[in-house]
């Protein structure tokens, strides 16, 4: 079997501070499009859509500084969630031509253990790229964080930070579908407009234009916040604690304001957790993989009927990978950042 070129995005070395495009490299490797003899339970994949996610920043740290056991290896391809097509299968559950979603490498073709597949894609009447977003990890993250941990009641007040991102744009829509009042914060006028005009947020504001976040939150939530969907941490979390209502809930999904800091910001208003009996719970989406079927039952009709909308920021070609990934840490993306490797 002849070897073919296999373009890859590799990490040059461990990263400190804000990642730069120059921390990543595009190289041409080669691969034989055949599963090696004796390799059981592996899949040969053609990668189609790759997901650019904030959690990947932590994996660029040295292993001792990473909060994950899956730190990237310098001079090796990045790895992350993606949609792929099975070219050859060494596992009984998958066959040639199947579309799958799971953890794959940032390259054109990958050989991966079948255990890294999270699910086989059955519903193909919706855009395949949606499985990197609204129908995949970000969608389940929003669903589980909001409904399972936020335990919303109709009429409650909900605040979402990084509200136009891959997860935030969905939390706001889920809150509205549930009959809540919802306000989001974002970092540009364009994103604020999206929140109000496309995603149905009741109100939205640009946090960069608010010198006093506490005052801003009091303006939008004169009666306080019942659920804060936490995506950013730092000063925003500190201001939110001042404005939470008694028995408020804070599902903690991310803290993007802190990922690139060598000295993390402290949070000073923690006493409010006691007096207001606030429940703060961190989570990762893998805790809720068992809910995928229930989630699709909920979301697919909304997607098909246009009641749930999703905005993607599409970068075409692996060579655009470094800019696409690095850009999410300075808010360059509008909506879910997707990297297209191939369109089947």
GROMACS .gro file of C-alpha atoms in nm:
model
  344
    1UNK     CA    1   0.000   0.000   0.000
    2UNK     CA    2   0.152   0.335  -0.102
    3UNK     CA    3   0.221   0.605   0.153
    4UNK     CA    4   0.032   0.933   0.121
    5UNK     CA    5   0.112   1.278   0.255
    6UNK     CA    6  -0.037   1.355   0.594
    7UNK     CA    7  -0.031   1.722   0.689
    8UNK     CA    8  -0.014   1.776   1.067
    9UNK     CA    9  -0.035   2.062   1.319
   10UNK     CA   10   0.229   2.002   1.587
   11UNK     CA   11   0.318   2.173   1.913
   12UNK     CA   12   0.675   2.303   1.891
   13UNK     CA   13   0.733   2.321   2.268
   14UNK     CA   14   0.546   2.373   2.594
   15UNK     CA   15   0.381   2.715   2.620
   16UNK     CA   16   0.399   2.977   2.894
   17UNK     CA   17   0.159   3.275   2.891
   18UNK     CA   18  -0.052   3.352   2.584
   19UNK     CA   19  -0.005   3.099   2.302
   20UNK     CA   20   0.118   3.233   1.968
   21UNK     CA   21   0.082   3.096   1.617
   22UNK     CA   22   0.459   3.043   1.620
   23UNK     CA   23   0.415   2.789   1.905
   24UNK     CA   24   0.257   2.559   1.647
   25UNK     CA   25   0.396   2.425   1.323
   26UNK     CA   26   0.251   2.274   1.004
   27UNK     CA   27   0.450   1.975   0.883
   28UNK     CA   28   0.410   1.721   0.603
   29UNK     CA   29   0.434   1.368   0.735
   30UNK     CA   30   0.335   1.043   0.561
   31UNK     CA   31   0.099   0.760   0.646
   32UNK     CA   32   0.011   0.424   0.494
   33UNK     CA   33  -0.365   0.406   0.454
   34UNK     CA   34  -0.387   0.058   0.601
   35UNK     CA   35  -0.427  -0.066   0.957
   36UNK     CA   36  -0.100  -0.239   1.057
   37UNK     CA   37  -0.129  -0.617   1.075
   38UNK     CA   38  -0.216  -0.742   1.424
   39UNK     CA   39  -0.358  -0.405   1.533
   40UNK     CA   40  -0.695  -0.485   1.685
   41UNK     CA   41  -0.953  -0.233   1.805
   42UNK     CA   42  -0.804   0.055   1.605
   43UNK     CA   43  -0.957   0.275   1.338
   44UNK     CA   44  -0.803   0.445   1.037
   45UNK     CA   45  -0.976   0.782   1.002
   46UNK     CA   46  -0.997   1.062   0.751
   47UNK     CA   47  -1.047   1.374   0.962
   48UNK     CA   48  -1.315   1.615   0.842
   49UNK     CA   49  -1.390   1.878   1.110
   50UNK     CA   50  -1.176   1.963   1.412
   51UNK     CA   51  -1.293   2.155   1.718
   52UNK     CA   52  -1.092   2.450   1.855
   53UNK     CA   53  -1.154   2.457   2.230
   54UNK     CA   54  -1.030   2.668   2.523
   55UNK     CA   55  -0.941   2.359   2.733
   56UNK     CA   56  -0.664   2.285   2.481
   57UNK     CA   57  -0.460   2.572   2.622
   58UNK     CA   58  -0.407   2.380   2.947
   59UNK     CA   59  -0.273   2.082   2.749
   60UNK     CA   60   0.006   2.300   2.609
   61UNK     CA   61   0.157   2.340   2.958
   62UNK     CA   62   0.438   2.125   3.091
   63UNK     CA   63   0.287   1.808   3.242
   64UNK     CA   64   0.365   1.923   3.598
   65UNK     CA   65   0.180   2.252   3.531
   66UNK     CA   66  -0.115   2.098   3.350
   67UNK     CA   67  -0.445   2.029   3.524
   68UNK     CA   68  -0.497   1.737   3.287
   69UNK     CA   69  -0.325   1.402   3.250
   70UNK     CA   70  -0.350   1.442   2.870
   71UNK     CA   71  -0.087   1.714   2.816
   72UNK     CA   72   0.031   1.747   2.457
   73UNK     CA   73   0.375   1.619   2.360
   74UNK     CA   74   0.611   1.865   2.187
   75UNK     CA   75   0.692   1.780   1.825
   76UNK     CA   76   0.372   1.572   1.804
   77UNK     CA   77   0.031   1.655   1.655
   78UNK     CA   78  -0.228   1.826   1.871
   79UNK     CA   79  -0.528   1.612   1.965
   80UNK     CA   80  -0.887   1.715   2.021
   81UNK     CA   81  -1.251   1.651   1.941
   82UNK     CA   82  -1.339   1.602   1.578
   83UNK     CA   83  -1.568   1.451   1.317
   84UNK     CA   84  -1.402   1.182   1.105
   85UNK     CA   85  -1.482   0.921   0.843
   86UNK     CA   86  -1.376   0.559   0.897
   87UNK     CA   87  -1.150   0.438   0.612
   88UNK     CA   88  -1.075   0.101   0.772
   89UNK     CA   89  -1.190  -0.059   1.095
   90UNK     CA   90  -1.027  -0.312   1.326
   91UNK     CA   91  -1.327  -0.301   1.561
   92UNK     CA   92  -1.656  -0.487   1.522
   93UNK     CA   93  -1.870  -0.179   1.605
   94UNK     CA   94  -1.740   0.030   1.314
   95UNK     CA   95  -1.715  -0.021   0.940
   96UNK     CA   96  -1.571   0.165   0.640
   97UNK     CA   97  -1.775   0.477   0.563
   98UNK     CA   98  -1.904   0.530   0.918
   99UNK     CA   99  -1.897   0.888   1.046
  100UNK     CA  100  -1.771   0.919   1.403
  101UNK     CA  101  -1.710   1.183   1.669
  102UNK     CA  102  -1.433   1.151   1.924
  103UNK     CA  103  -1.078   1.244   2.012
  104UNK     CA  104  -0.856   1.247   1.705
  105UNK     CA  105  -0.531   1.413   1.601
  106UNK     CA  106  -0.481   1.742   1.418
  107UNK     CA  107  -0.382   1.584   1.088
  108UNK     CA  108  -0.543   1.467   0.766
  109UNK     CA  109  -0.545   1.096   0.853
  110UNK     CA  110  -0.527   0.933   1.197
  111UNK     CA  111  -0.485   0.587   1.340
  112UNK     CA  112  -0.664   0.587   1.677
  113UNK     CA  113  -0.786   0.333   1.934
  114UNK     CA  114  -1.159   0.271   1.885
  115UNK     CA  115  -1.205   0.361   2.255
  116UNK     CA  116  -1.141   0.727   2.162
  117UNK     CA  117  -1.464   0.740   1.963
  118UNK     CA  118  -1.743   0.891   2.172
  119UNK     CA  119  -2.027   0.811   1.934
  120UNK     CA  120  -2.114   0.707   1.581
  121UNK     CA  121  -2.300   0.980   1.390
  122UNK     CA  122  -2.648   0.856   1.296
  123UNK     CA  123  -2.829   1.182   1.213
  124UNK     CA  124  -2.683   1.323   0.891
  125UNK     CA  125  -2.974   1.552   0.793
  126UNK     CA  126  -2.800   1.833   0.988
  127UNK     CA  127  -2.459   1.988   0.905
  128UNK     CA  128  -2.177   1.749   1.003
  129UNK     CA  129  -1.981   2.037   1.155
  130UNK     CA  130  -2.260   2.072   1.415
  131UNK     CA  131  -2.117   1.763   1.584
  132UNK     CA  132  -1.816   1.971   1.688
  133UNK     CA  133  -2.063   2.217   1.844
  134UNK     CA  134  -2.434   2.215   1.913
  135UNK     CA  135  -2.469   1.834   1.874
  136UNK     CA  136  -2.135   1.743   2.033
  137UNK     CA  137  -1.924   1.840   2.331
  138UNK     CA  138  -2.027   2.211   2.356
  139UNK     CA  139  -2.395   2.120   2.321
  140UNK     CA  140  -2.385   1.853   2.590
  141UNK     CA  141  -2.175   2.085   2.810
  142UNK     CA  142  -2.442   2.356   2.790
  143UNK     CA  143  -2.726   2.107   2.842
  144UNK     CA  144  -2.575   1.921   3.139
  145UNK     CA  145  -2.431   2.231   3.305
  146UNK     CA  146  -2.754   2.426   3.280
  147UNK     CA  147  -3.018   2.160   3.342
  148UNK     CA  148  -2.836   1.903   3.559
  149UNK     CA  149  -2.628   2.140   3.773
  150UNK     CA  150  -2.815   2.470   3.732
  151UNK     CA  151  -3.153   2.302   3.804
  152UNK     CA  152  -3.344   2.599   3.658
  153UNK     CA  153  -3.699   2.694   3.743
  154UNK     CA  154  -3.924   2.894   3.513
  155UNK     CA  155  -3.890   3.268   3.575
  156UNK     CA  156  -3.541   3.252   3.730
  157UNK     CA  157  -3.266   3.501   3.647
  158UNK     CA  158  -2.971   3.362   3.452
  159UNK     CA  159  -2.635   3.524   3.373
  160UNK     CA  160  -2.392   3.374   3.118
  161UNK     CA  161  -2.035   3.494   3.062
  162UNK     CA  162  -1.853   3.437   2.729
  163UNK     CA  163  -2.212   3.417   2.612
  164UNK     CA  164  -2.152   3.412   2.235
  165UNK     CA  165  -1.900   3.127   2.249
  166UNK     CA  166  -1.950   2.762   2.160
  167UNK     CA  167  -2.125   2.684   2.491
  168UNK     CA  168  -2.262   3.022   2.597
  169UNK     CA  169  -2.475   3.077   2.286
  170UNK     CA  170  -2.660   2.754   2.372
  171UNK     CA  171  -2.700   2.813   2.747
  172UNK     CA  172  -2.886   3.137   2.671
  173UNK     CA  173  -3.120   2.964   2.427
  174UNK     CA  174  -3.185   2.676   2.667
  175UNK     CA  175  -3.264   2.929   2.942
  176UNK     CA  176  -3.514   3.109   2.718
  177UNK     CA  177  -3.676   2.780   2.613
  178UNK     CA  178  -3.717   2.707   2.985
  179UNK     CA  179  -3.886   3.042   3.054
  180UNK     CA  180  -3.598   3.220   3.230
  181UNK     CA  181  -3.478   3.581   3.210
  182UNK     CA  182  -3.125   3.569   3.067
  183UNK     CA  183  -2.844   3.822   3.027
  184UNK     CA  184  -2.507   3.756   2.863
  185UNK     CA  185  -2.171   3.930   2.852
  186UNK     CA  186  -1.930   3.929   2.557
  187UNK     CA  187  -1.627   4.128   2.440
  188UNK     CA  188  -1.739   4.314   2.124
  189UNK     CA  189  -2.041   4.507   1.997
  190UNK     CA  190  -2.087   4.248   1.720
  191UNK     CA  191  -2.112   3.969   1.976
  192UNK     CA  192  -2.350   4.166   2.199
  193UNK     CA  193  -2.575   4.225   1.896
  194UNK     CA  194  -2.566   3.851   1.820
  195UNK     CA  195  -2.674   3.769   2.174
  196UNK     CA  196  -2.978   3.994   2.157
  197UNK     CA  197  -3.079   3.956   1.793
  198UNK     CA  198  -2.988   3.596   1.709
  199UNK     CA  199  -2.969   3.397   2.031
  200UNK     CA  200  -3.266   3.560   2.200
  201UNK     CA  201  -3.094   3.692   2.514
  202UNK     CA  202  -3.315   3.941   2.699
  203UNK     CA  203  -3.017   4.172   2.753
  204UNK     CA  204  -2.645   4.168   2.683
  205UNK     CA  205  -2.347   4.392   2.751
  206UNK     CA  206  -1.982   4.437   2.651
  207UNK     CA  207  -1.781   4.372   2.968
  208UNK     CA  208  -1.490   4.575   2.825
  209UNK     CA  209  -1.709   4.885   2.837
  210UNK     CA  210  -1.811   4.831   3.200
  211UNK     CA  211  -1.551   4.973   3.442
  212UNK     CA  212  -1.764   4.851   3.735
  213UNK     CA  213  -1.895   4.498   3.674
  214UNK     CA  214  -2.081   4.497   4.005
  215UNK     CA  215  -2.278   4.807   3.902
  216UNK     CA  216  -2.347   4.656   3.557
  217UNK     CA  217  -2.486   4.337   3.710
  218UNK     CA  218  -2.704   4.536   3.952
  219UNK     CA  219  -2.842   4.725   3.653
  220UNK     CA  220  -2.943   4.406   3.470
  221UNK     CA  221  -3.032   4.203   3.779
  222UNK     CA  222  -3.188   4.440   4.036
  223UNK     CA  223  -3.330   4.135   4.215
  224UNK     CA  224  -3.013   3.928   4.186
  225UNK     CA  225  -2.893   3.621   3.990
  226UNK     CA  226  -3.029   3.270   4.043
  227UNK     CA  227  -2.795   3.087   3.803
  228UNK     CA  228  -2.456   3.203   3.681
  229UNK     CA  229  -2.310   2.984   3.404
  230UNK     CA  230  -1.939   3.039   3.462
  231UNK     CA  231  -1.706   3.047   3.162
  232UNK     CA  232  -1.449   3.314   3.250
  233UNK     CA  233  -1.355   3.337   3.621
  234UNK     CA  234  -1.154   3.625   3.767
  235UNK     CA  235  -1.313   3.967   3.813
  236UNK     CA  236  -1.644   3.854   3.663
  237UNK     CA  237  -1.686   3.575   3.917
  238UNK     CA  238  -1.596   3.816   4.197
  239UNK     CA  239  -1.865   4.064   4.087
  240UNK     CA  240  -2.123   3.787   4.035
  241UNK     CA  241  -2.084   3.663   4.394
  242UNK     CA  242  -2.199   4.006   4.516
  243UNK     CA  243  -2.515   3.970   4.307
  244UNK     CA  244  -2.619   3.608   4.360
  245UNK     CA  245  -2.951   3.536   4.524
  246UNK     CA  246  -2.999   3.302   4.820
  247UNK     CA  247  -2.965   2.938   4.710
  248UNK     CA  248  -2.813   3.048   4.377
  249UNK     CA  249  -2.626   2.796   4.161
  250UNK     CA  250  -2.300   2.839   3.970
  251UNK     CA  251  -2.210   2.558   3.728
  252UNK     CA  252  -1.840   2.612   3.656
  253UNK     CA  253  -1.765   2.521   3.294
  254UNK     CA  254  -1.449   2.724   3.225
  255UNK     CA  255  -1.226   3.012   3.333
  256UNK     CA  256  -1.084   3.144   3.009
  257UNK     CA  257  -0.970   3.475   3.165
  258UNK     CA  258  -0.716   3.277   3.372
  259UNK     CA  259  -0.576   3.020   3.129
  260UNK     CA  260  -0.293   3.232   2.993
  261UNK     CA  261  -0.193   3.407   3.316
  262UNK     CA  262   0.127   3.304   3.490
  263UNK     CA  263  -0.012   3.468   3.808
  264UNK     CA  264  -0.381   3.388   3.852
  265UNK     CA  265  -0.627   3.647   3.981
  266UNK     CA  266  -0.778   3.593   4.323
  267UNK     CA  267  -1.148   3.599   4.411
  268UNK     CA  268  -1.226   3.807   4.719
  269UNK     CA  269  -1.604   3.783   4.771
  270UNK     CA  270  -1.614   3.417   4.873
  271UNK     CA  271  -1.798   3.483   5.199
  272UNK     CA  272  -2.115   3.535   4.995
  273UNK     CA  273  -2.112   3.161   4.923
  274UNK     CA  274  -2.184   3.101   5.293
  275UNK     CA  275  -2.446   3.363   5.367
  276UNK     CA  276  -2.634   3.313   5.040
  277UNK     CA  277  -2.595   2.931   5.051
  278UNK     CA  278  -2.463   2.933   4.694
  279UNK     CA  279  -2.384   2.600   4.529
  280UNK     CA  280  -2.075   2.615   4.307
  281UNK     CA  281  -1.993   2.299   4.113
  282UNK     CA  282  -1.723   2.238   3.858
  283UNK     CA  283  -1.774   1.974   3.592
  284UNK     CA  284  -1.629   1.826   3.276
  285UNK     CA  285  -1.844   1.702   2.992
  286UNK     CA  286  -1.717   1.344   3.020
  287UNK     CA  287  -1.915   1.320   3.346
  288UNK     CA  288  -2.230   1.339   3.135
  289UNK     CA  289  -2.156   1.131   2.823
  290UNK     CA  290  -2.433   0.893   2.932
  291UNK     CA  291  -2.683   1.174   2.860
  292UNK     CA  292  -2.608   1.209   2.487
  293UNK     CA  293  -2.920   1.017   2.375
  294UNK     CA  294  -3.144   1.221   2.606
  295UNK     CA  295  -2.974   1.541   2.489
  296UNK     CA  296  -3.023   1.465   2.116
  297UNK     CA  297  -3.390   1.385   2.184
  298UNK     CA  298  -3.418   1.736   2.330
  299UNK     CA  299  -3.206   1.934   2.084
  300UNK     CA  300  -3.253   1.776   1.738
  301UNK     CA  301  -3.619   1.884   1.699
  302UNK     CA  302  -3.522   2.239   1.798
  303UNK     CA  303  -3.239   2.240   1.541
  304UNK     CA  304  -3.459   2.100   1.264
  305UNK     CA  305  -3.737   2.350   1.337
  306UNK     CA  306  -3.497   2.644   1.360
  307UNK     CA  307  -3.584   2.705   1.726
  308UNK     CA  308  -3.222   2.653   1.828
  309UNK     CA  309  -2.964   2.837   1.620
  310UNK     CA  310  -2.589   2.798   1.612
  311UNK     CA  311  -2.319   3.030   1.481
  312UNK     CA  312  -1.992   2.882   1.359
  313UNK     CA  313  -1.665   3.053   1.271
  314UNK     CA  314  -1.521   2.833   0.998
  315UNK     CA  315  -1.149   2.815   0.915
  316UNK     CA  316  -1.074   2.618   0.596
  317UNK     CA  317  -0.767   2.395   0.582
  318UNK     CA  318  -0.523   2.254   0.840
  319UNK     CA  319  -0.278   2.536   0.762
  320UNK     CA  320  -0.530   2.776   0.920
  321UNK     CA  321  -0.527   2.569   1.241
  322UNK     CA  322  -0.269   2.765   1.443
  323UNK     CA  323  -0.442   3.101   1.381
  324UNK     CA  324  -0.786   2.954   1.449
  325UNK     CA  325  -0.685   2.795   1.779
  326UNK     CA  326  -0.475   3.085   1.910
  327UNK     CA  327  -0.747   3.334   1.809
  328UNK     CA  328  -1.004   3.197   2.054
  329UNK     CA  329  -0.792   3.319   2.348
  330UNK     CA  330  -0.823   3.680   2.236
  331UNK     CA  331  -1.185   3.656   2.124
  332UNK     CA  332  -1.112   3.663   1.750
  333UNK     CA  333  -1.379   3.402   1.681
  334UNK     CA  334  -1.747   3.482   1.647
  335UNK     CA  335  -1.932   3.171   1.760
  336UNK     CA  336  -1.794   2.818   1.762
  337UNK     CA  337  -1.448   2.795   1.605
  338UNK     CA  338  -1.432   2.501   1.364
  339UNK     CA  339  -1.137   2.389   1.153
  340UNK     CA  340  -1.231   2.217   0.827
  341UNK     CA  341  -0.976   1.956   0.721
  342UNK     CA  342  -1.188   1.802   0.444
  343UNK     CA  343  -1.555   1.797   0.346
  344UNK     CA  344  -1.582   1.417   0.299
   0.00000   0.00000   0.00000
